[in-house]
Coordinates of C-alpha atoms in Angstrom, one line a residue:
X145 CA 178.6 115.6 3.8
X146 CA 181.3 116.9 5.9
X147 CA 184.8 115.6 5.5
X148 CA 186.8 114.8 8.6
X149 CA 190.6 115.8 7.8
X150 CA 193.0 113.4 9.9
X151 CA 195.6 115.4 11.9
X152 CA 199.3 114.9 11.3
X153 CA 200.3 113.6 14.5
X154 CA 205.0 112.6 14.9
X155 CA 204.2 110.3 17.3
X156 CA 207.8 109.5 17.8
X157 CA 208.3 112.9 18.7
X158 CA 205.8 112.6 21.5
X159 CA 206.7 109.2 22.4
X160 CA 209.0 110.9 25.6
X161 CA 206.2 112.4 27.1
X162 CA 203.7 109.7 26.7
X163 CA 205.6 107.0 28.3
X164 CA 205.4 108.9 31.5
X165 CA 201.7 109.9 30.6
X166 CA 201.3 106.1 30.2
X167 CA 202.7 104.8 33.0
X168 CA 200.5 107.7 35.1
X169 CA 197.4 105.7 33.7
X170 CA 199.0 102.5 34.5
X171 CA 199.6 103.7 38.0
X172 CA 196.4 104.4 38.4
X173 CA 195.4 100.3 37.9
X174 CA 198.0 99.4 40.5
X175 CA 196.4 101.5 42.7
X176 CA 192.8 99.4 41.8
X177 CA 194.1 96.0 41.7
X178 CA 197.5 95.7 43.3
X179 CA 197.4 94.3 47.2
X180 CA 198.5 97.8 49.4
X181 CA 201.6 96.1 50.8
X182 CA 202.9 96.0 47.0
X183 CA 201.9 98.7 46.0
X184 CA 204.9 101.3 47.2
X185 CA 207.3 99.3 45.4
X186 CA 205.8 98.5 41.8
X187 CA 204.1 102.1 41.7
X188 CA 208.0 103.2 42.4
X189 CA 209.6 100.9 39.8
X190 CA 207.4 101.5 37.2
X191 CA 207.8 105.0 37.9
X192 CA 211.6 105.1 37.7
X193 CA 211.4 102.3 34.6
X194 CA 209.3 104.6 33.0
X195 CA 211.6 108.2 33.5
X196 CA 214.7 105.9 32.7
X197 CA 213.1 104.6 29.4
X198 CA 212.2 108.4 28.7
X199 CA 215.5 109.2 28.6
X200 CA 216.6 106.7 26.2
X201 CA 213.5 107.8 23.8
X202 CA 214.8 111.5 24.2
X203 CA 218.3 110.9 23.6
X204 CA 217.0 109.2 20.5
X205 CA 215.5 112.7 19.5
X206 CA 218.1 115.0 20.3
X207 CA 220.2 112.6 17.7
X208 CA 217.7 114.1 15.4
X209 CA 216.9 117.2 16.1
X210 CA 220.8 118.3 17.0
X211 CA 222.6 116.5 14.2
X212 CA 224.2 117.8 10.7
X213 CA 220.5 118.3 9.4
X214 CA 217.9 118.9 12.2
X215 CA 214.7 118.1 12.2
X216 CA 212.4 120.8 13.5
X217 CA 208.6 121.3 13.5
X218 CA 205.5 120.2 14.5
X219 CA 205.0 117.0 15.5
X220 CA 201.3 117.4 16.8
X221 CA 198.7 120.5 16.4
X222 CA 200.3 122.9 19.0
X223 CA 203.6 121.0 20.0
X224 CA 206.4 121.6 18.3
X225 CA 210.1 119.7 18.3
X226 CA 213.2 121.3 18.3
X227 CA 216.5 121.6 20.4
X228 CA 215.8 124.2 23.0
X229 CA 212.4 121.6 23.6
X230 CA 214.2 118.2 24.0
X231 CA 216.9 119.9 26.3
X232 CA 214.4 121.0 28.3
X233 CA 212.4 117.8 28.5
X234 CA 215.9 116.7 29.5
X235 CA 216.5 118.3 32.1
X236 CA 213.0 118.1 33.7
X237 CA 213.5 114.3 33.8
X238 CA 216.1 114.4 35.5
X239 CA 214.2 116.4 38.0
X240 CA 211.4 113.8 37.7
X241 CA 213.8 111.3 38.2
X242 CA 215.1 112.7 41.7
X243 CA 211.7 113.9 43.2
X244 CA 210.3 110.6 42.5
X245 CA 213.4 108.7 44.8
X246 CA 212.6 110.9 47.4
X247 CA 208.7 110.4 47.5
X248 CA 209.2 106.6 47.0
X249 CA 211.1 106.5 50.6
X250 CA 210.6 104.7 53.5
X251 CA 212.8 105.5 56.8
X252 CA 214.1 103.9 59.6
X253 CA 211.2 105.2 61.6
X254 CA 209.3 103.1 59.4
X255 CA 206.8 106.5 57.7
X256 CA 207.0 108.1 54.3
X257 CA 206.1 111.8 53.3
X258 CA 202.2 111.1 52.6
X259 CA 199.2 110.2 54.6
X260 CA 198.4 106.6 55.4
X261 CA 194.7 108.0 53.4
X262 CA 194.8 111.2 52.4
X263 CA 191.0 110.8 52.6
X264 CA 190.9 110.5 56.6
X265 CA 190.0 113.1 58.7
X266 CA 193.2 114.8 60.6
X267 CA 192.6 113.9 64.1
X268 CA 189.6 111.0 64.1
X269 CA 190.0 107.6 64.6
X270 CA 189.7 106.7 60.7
X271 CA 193.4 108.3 60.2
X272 CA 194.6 106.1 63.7
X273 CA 193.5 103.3 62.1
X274 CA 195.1 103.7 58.8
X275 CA 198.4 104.8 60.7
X276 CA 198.4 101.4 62.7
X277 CA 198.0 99.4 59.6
X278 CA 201.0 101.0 58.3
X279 CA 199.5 102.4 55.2
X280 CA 200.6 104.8 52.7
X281 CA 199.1 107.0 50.1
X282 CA 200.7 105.6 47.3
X283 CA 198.5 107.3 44.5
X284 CA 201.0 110.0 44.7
X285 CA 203.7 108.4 42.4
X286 CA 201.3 108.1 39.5
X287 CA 199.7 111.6 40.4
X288 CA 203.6 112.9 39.7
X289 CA 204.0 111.5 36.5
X290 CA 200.9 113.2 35.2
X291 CA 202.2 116.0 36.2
X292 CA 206.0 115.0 35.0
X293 CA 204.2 114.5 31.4
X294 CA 203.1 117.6 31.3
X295 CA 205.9 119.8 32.3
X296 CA 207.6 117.8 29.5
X297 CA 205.1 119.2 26.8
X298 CA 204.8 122.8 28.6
X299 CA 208.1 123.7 26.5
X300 CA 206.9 122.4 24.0
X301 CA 203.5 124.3 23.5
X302 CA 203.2 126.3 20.8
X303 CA 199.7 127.4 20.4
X304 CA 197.5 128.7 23.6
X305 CA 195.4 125.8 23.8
X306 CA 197.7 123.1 24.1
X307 CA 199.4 125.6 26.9
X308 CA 196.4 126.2 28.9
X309 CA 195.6 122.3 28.8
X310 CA 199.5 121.6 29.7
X311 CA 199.6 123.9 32.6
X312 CA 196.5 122.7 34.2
X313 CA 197.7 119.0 33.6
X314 CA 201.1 120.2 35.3
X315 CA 199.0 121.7 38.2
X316 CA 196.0 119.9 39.3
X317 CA 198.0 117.0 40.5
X318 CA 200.0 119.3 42.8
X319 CA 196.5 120.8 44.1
X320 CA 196.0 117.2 45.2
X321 CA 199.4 116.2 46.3
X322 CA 199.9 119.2 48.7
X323 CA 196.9 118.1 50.4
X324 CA 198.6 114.6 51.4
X325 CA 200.8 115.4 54.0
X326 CA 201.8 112.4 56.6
X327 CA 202.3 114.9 59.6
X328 CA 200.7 118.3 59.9
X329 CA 197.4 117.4 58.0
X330 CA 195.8 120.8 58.7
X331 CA 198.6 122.8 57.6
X332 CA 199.2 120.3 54.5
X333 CA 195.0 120.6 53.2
X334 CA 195.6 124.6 53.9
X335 CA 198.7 124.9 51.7
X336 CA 196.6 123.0 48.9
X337 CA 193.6 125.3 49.2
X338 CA 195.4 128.3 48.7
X339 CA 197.1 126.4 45.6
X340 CA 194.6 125.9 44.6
X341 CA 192.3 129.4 44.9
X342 CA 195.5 131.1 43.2
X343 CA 196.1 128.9 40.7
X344 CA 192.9 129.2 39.5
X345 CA 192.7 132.7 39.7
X346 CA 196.2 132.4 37.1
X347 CA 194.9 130.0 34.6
X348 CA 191.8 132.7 34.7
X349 CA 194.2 135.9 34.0
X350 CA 195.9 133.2 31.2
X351 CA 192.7 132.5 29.6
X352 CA 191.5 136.0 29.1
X353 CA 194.9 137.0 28.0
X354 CA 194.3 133.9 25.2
X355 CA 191.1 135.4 24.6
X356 CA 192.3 139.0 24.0
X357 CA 195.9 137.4 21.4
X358 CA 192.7 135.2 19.6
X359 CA 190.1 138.2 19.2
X360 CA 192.6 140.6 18.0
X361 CA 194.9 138.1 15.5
X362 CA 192.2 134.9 14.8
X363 CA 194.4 132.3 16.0
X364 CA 196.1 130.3 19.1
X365 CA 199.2 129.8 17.6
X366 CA 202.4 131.6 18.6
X367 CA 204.0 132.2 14.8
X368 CA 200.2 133.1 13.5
X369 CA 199.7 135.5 16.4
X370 CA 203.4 137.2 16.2
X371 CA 202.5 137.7 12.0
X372 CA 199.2 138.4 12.0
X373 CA 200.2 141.3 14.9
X374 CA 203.2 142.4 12.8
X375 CA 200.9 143.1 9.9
X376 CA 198.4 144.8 11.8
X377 CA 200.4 147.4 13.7
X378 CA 198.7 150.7 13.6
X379 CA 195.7 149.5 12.4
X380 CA 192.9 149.3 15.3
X381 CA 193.0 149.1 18.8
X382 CA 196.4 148.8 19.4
X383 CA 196.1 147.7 23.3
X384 CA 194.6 144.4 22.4
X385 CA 197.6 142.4 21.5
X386 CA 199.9 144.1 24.8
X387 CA 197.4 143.6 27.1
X388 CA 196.8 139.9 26.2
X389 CA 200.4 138.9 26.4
X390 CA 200.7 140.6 29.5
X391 CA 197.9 138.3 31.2
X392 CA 198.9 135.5 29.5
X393 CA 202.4 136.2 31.1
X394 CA 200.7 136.5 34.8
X395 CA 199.7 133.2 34.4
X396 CA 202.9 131.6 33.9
X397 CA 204.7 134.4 36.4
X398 CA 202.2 133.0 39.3
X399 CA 204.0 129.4 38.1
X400 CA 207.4 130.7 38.7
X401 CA 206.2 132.8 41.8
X402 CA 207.6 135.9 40.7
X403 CA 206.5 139.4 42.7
X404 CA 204.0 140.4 42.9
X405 CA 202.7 136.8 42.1
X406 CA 204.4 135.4 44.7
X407 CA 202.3 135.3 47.9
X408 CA 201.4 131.7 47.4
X409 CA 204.9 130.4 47.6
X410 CA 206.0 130.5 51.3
X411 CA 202.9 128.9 52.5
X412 CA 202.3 126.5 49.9
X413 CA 206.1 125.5 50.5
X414 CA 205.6 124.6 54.1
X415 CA 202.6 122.9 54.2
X416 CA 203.0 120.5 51.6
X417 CA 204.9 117.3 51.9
X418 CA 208.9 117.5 52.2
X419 CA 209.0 115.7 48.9
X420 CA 206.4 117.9 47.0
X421 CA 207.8 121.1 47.6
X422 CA 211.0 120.1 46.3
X423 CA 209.5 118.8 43.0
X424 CA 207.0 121.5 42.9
X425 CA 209.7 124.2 43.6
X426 CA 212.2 123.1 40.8
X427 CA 210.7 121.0 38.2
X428 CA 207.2 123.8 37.7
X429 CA 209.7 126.6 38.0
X430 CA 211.6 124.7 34.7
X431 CA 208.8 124.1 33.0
X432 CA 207.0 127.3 33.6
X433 CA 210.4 129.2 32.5
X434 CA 210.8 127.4 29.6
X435 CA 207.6 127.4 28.7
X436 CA 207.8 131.7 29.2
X437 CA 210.7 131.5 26.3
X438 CA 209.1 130.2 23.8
X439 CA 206.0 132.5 24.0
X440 CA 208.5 135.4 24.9
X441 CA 210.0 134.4 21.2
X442 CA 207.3 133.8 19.6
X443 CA 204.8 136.6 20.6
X444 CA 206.6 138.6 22.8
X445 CA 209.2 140.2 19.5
X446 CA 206.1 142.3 18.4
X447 CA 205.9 144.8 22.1
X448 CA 209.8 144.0 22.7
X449 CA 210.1 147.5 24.5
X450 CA 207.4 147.5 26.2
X451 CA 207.6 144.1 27.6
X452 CA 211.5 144.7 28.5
X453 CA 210.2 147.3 31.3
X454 CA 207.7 145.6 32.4
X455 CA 210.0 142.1 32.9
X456 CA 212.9 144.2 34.3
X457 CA 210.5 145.8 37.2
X458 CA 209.0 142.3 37.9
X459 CA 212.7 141.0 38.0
X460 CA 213.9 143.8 40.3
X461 CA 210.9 143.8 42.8
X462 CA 211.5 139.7 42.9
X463 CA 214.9 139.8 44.1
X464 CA 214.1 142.4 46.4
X465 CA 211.2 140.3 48.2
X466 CA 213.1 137.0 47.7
X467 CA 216.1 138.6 49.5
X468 CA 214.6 140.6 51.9
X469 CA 212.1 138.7 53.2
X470 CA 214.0 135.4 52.9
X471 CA 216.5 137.0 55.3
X472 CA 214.9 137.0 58.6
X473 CA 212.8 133.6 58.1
X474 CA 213.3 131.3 60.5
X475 CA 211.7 127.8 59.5
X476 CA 214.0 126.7 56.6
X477 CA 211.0 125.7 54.2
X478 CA 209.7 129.2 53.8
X479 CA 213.6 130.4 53.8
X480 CA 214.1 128.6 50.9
X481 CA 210.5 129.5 49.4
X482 CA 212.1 133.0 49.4
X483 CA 215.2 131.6 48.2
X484 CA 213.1 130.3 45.2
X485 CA 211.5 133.8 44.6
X486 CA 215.3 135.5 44.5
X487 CA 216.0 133.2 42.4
X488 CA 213.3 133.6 40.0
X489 CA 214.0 137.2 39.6
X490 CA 217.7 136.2 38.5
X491 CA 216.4 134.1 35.7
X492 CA 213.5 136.3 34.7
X493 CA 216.6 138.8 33.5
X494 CA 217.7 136.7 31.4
X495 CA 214.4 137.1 29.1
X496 CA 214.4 141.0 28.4
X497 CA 217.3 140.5 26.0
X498 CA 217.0 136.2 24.5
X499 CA 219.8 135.3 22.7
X500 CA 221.6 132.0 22.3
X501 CA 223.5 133.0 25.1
X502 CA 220.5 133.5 27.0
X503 CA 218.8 130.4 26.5
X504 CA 221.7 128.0 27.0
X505 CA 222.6 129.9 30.5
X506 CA 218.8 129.6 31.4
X507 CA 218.6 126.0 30.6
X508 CA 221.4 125.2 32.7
X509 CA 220.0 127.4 35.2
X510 CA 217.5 125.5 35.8
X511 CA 219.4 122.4 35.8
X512 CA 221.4 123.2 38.1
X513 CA 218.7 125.1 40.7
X514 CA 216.6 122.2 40.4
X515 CA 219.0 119.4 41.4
X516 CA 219.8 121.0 44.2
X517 CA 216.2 122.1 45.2
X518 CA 215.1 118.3 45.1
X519 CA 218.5 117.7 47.1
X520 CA 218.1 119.7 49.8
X521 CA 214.7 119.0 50.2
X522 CA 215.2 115.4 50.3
X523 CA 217.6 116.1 53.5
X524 CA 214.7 117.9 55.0
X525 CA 212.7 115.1 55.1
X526 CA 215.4 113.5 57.1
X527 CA 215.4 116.0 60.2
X528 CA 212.6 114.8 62.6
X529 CA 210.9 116.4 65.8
X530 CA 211.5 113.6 68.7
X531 CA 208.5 112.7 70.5
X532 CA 211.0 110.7 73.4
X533 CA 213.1 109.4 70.8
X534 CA 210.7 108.2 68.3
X535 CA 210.3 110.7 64.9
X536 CA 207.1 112.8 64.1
X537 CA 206.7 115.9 61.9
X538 CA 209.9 117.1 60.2
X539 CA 211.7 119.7 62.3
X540 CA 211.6 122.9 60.1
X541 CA 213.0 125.3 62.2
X542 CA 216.3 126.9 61.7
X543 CA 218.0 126.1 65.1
X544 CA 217.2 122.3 64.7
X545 CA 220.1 122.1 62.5
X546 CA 221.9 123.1 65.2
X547 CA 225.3 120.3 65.3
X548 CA 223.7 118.7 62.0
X549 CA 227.6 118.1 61.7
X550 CA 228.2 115.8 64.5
X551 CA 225.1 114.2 64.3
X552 CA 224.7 113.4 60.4
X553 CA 227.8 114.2 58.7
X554 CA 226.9 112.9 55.8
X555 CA 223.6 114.8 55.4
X556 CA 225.5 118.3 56.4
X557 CA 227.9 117.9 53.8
X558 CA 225.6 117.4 51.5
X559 CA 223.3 120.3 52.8
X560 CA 226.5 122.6 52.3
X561 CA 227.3 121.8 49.0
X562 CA 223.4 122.3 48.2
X563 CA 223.7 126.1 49.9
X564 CA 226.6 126.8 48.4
X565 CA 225.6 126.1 45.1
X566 CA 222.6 128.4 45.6
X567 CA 224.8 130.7 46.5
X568 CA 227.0 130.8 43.5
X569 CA 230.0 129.6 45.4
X570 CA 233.1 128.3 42.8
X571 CA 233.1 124.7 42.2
X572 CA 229.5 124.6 42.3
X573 CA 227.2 124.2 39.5
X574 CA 225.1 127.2 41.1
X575 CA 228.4 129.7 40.4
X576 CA 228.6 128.5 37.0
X577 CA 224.7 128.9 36.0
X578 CA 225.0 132.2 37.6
X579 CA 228.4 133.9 35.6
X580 CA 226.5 132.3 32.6
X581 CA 223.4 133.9 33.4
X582 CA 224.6 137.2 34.2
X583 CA 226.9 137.4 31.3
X584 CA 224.4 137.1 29.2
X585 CA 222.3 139.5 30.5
X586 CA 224.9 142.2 30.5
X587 CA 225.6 141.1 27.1
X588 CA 222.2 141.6 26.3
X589 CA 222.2 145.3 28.0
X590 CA 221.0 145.0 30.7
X591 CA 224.3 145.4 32.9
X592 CA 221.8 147.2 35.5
X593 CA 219.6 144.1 36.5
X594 CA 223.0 142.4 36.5
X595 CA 224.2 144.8 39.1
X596 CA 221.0 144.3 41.3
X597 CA 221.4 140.8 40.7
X598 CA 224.6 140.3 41.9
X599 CA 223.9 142.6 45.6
X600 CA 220.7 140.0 45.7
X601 CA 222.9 137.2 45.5
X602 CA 225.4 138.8 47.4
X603 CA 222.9 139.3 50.6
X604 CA 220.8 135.8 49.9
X605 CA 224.7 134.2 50.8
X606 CA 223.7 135.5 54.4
X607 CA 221.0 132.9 55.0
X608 CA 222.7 130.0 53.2
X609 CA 225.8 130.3 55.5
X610 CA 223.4 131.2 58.7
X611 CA 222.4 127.6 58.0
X612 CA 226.2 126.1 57.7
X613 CA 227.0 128.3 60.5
X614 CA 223.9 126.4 62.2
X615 CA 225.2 123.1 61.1
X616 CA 229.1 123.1 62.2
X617 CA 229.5 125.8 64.7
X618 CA 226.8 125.7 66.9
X619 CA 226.1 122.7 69.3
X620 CA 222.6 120.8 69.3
X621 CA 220.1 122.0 72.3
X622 CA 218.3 118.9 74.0
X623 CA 217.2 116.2 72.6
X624 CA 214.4 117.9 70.4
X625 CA 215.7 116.6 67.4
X626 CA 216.3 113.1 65.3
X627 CA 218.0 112.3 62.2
X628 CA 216.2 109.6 60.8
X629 CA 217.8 107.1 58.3
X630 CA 216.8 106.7 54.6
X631 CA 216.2 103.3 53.3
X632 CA 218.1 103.9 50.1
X633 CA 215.5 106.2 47.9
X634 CA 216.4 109.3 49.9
X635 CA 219.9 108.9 49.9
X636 CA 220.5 108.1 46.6
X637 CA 218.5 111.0 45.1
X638 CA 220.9 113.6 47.4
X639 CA 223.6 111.3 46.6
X640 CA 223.2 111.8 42.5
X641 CA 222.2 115.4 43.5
X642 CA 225.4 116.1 45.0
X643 CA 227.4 114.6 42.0
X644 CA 225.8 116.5 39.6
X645 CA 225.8 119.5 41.2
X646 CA 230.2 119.5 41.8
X647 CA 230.8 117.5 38.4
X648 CA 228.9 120.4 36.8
X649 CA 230.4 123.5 38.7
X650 CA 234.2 121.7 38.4
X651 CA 234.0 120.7 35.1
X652 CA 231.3 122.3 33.3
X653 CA 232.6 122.3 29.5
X654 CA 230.7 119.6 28.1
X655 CA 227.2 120.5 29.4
X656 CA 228.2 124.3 28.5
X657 CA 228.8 123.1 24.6
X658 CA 225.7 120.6 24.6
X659 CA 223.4 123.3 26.0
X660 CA 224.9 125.8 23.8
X661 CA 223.8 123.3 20.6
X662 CA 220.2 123.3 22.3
X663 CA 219.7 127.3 22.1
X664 CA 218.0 126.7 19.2
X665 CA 215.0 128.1 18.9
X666 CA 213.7 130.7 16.3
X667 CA 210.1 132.4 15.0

């Protein structure tokens, strides 16, 4: 008779992530059995309920896991609990937790950012009838929180199972969401087809790579893998174990849209709904990063040098396409999809040498990138094409922000603080992720990436001003434009954005020193 051994599950340790998880599920019911004029605003409080009683849960944890005697481990077969993992979840709540305000809003022209039925046909009288009943496809909010639930566990992977099944929970809801877009249907369904036709090709390159780390060592987990590799050094074919890690790392590289990985980005960026890129561009750029330094520590010790030279090319040829591409863009999603690239190739330096140093500057990296992503987005989705006064499509091109100043002072401040934080201007939590980052990179020796990082930054501060230029020094043309007004989700998102994002770059100390307890995180 065979013997069924019951797995050792924490299930406080998980209890974070499947709040969200549960309140996905229970989104779905609203969407069965709630009347559609209620349904915006209970999927929107339960979404925010939920992320808010997340945070309690995890602040509950890092109580444990950060105190005089931590409490580290496994808390599920191929999850593991640790510092470095609640940080992380953290901070991607608190992504969640602005991308979910913005999605949730309704403006003054009385639209949101998704299709009335993202079912209808783009053009035929199905979707005009849906529009003049004033619907709205509210099964996004629960689709985010599946996807919120998993780029919570996607730090927290530790074997290549529970990775692969992570990142395809993090990414099949996007597939659909990019698809949903309220104006520009055709360009919205063609951003989510090529999201989806690359991203399958990358969970294919991280699937063989799992293959190729399982034939050669016997086993998906990280630890096993790095021993069993250490052991058998010499002994075999000695390709097996490089060339698995390296496909395993294209798959979360295509994540992070780092070169040559990258071609899905720009597109993808400006197709998708004004809300969704700004989620999908900060909070899977976390979680695929953080998710890169635990494999990276793990697996990655056994071909160090090998690995460093290939991550420091990658690096280099990122920056180099985010910056010189990003330069003569001129519709403001794809400038910023470049934007995202350059700025993927600053953090990716920050892997060929991980220290403590390293992880607590990449951390607040992406803390401090992704508020300001989800910000600046949210403004975006503000700016309206006027069809004789009333609002369509958002206007993405660069010279609609022309006397953005006079016309929404509010919103151009807040844009400026959001570019200059990308930027690395002082006073900005962008400048103070960046010195971090960079410091630890040269620390780590590798002062020429730091060197090519800075000139990239240097140059990628030429679109960011073009676009305050845009804003305060040049007057509007026509009446091609309106600023729409949020009806308080909107604003209160780029509101919290734009505290965090001065409180952190003026004061920083406290986050540094927190941060600094969570680069924790050892094979």
């Amino acid at each position: 008779m065979s013997t069924f051994t019951e797995p050792a599950i924490y299930w406080a340790g998980l209890a974070p992530a499947l709040v969200i998880l549960g309140t996905a599920v229970l989104g779905v019911l609203v969407e069965a059995f709630v009347p559609r004029r209620l349904r915006l605003s209970v999927q929107t409080v339960l979404a925010l309920a939920a992320i808010m009683g997340s945070f309690v849960l995890l602040a509950g944890q890092w109580a444990l896991v950060a105190g005089e005697t931590p409490m580290t481990g496994e808390i599920a077969n191929g999850f593991d609990i640790d510092p470095f993992g609640v940080a992380a979840q953290g901070i991607i709540l608190v992504i969640g937790l602005l991308a979910v305000l913005t999605m949730a809003d309704r403006t003054s022209a009385g639209d949101g950012a998704f299709a009335a039925q993202a079912a209808d046909r783009p053009g035929r009288a199905e979707e005009t009838e849906s529009l003049h009943a004033d619907w709205m496809g509210t099964e996004a909010l629960p689709l985010t929180m599946f996807s919120l639930g998993g780029m919570m566990l996607f730090p927290q992977a530790s074997n290549l199972i529970a990775l692969f099944v992570m990142l395809e929970l993090v990414s099949l809801p996007l597939y659909i969401m990019a698809a949903m877009a309220r104006h520009r249907r055709l360009l919205s369904q063609e951003a989510a087809l090529k999201y989806f036709v690359l991203g399958a090709f990358s969970s294919a390159f991280l699937l063989l790579g799992s293959a190729l780390l399982y034939g050669a060592t016997g086993s998906v987990d990280y630890s096993e893998i790095a021993q069993v590799s250490r052991l058998t050094q010499g002994v075999g074919p000695g390709w097996i174990v490089p060339a698995g890690l390296v496909l395993l790392l294209v798959g979360l590289l295509f994540k992070i849209a780092a070169a040559p990985f990258h071609s899905w980005s720009p597109d993808v960026y400006q197709g998708s709904p004004t809300p969704v890129t700004g989620f999908m561009a900060a909070g899977v750029k976390a979680a695929a990063f953080l998710a890169l330094v635990r494999v990276l520590v793990f697996i990655g010790m056994t071909v160090t040098e090998e690995l460093g030279a290939v991550l420091s090319a990658i690096a280099v040829l990122t920056m180099l396409v985010g910056t010189v591409v990003g330069i003569i863009q001129r519709d403001i999603k794809r400038m910023l999809a470049y934007s995202a690239i350059a700025h993927a190739g600053y953090m990716l330096i920050a892997l060929i040498s991980i220290n403590r140093l390293s992880l607590s500057a990449l951390l607040l990296y992406s803390l401090a990138y992704g508020v300001s992503t989800v910000g600046a987005f949210g403004i975006i989705s503000l700016v309206r094409v006027s069809h004789g006064g009333a609002a369509g499509a958002e206007a993405t091109d660069l010279d609609s922000y022309r006397g953005l100043g006079q016309r929404a002072p509010w919103l151009a401040a807040a844009m400026t603080v959001f570019m200059l934080s990308f930027a690395g201007i002082p006073l900005t939590a962008g400048f103070v992720a960046k010195y971090e980052l960079f410091l630890s990179a040269a620390l780590g020796g590798g002062v020429w990436l730091v060197v090519a990082a800075v000139v990239s930054s240097a140059a990628t501060a030429f679109f960011y001003m073009r676009l305050i230029v845009l804003m305060y020094f040049r007057q509007s043309e026509g009446e091609g434009v309106v600023v729409v007004g949020s009806r308080g989700p909107v604003a209160a998102a780029v509101t919290v954005a734009v505290v965090l994002t001065l409180v952190v770059g003026i004061l920083p100390q406290p986050l540094l020193t927190l941060l600094g307890s969570a680069a924790m995180l050892a094979p």
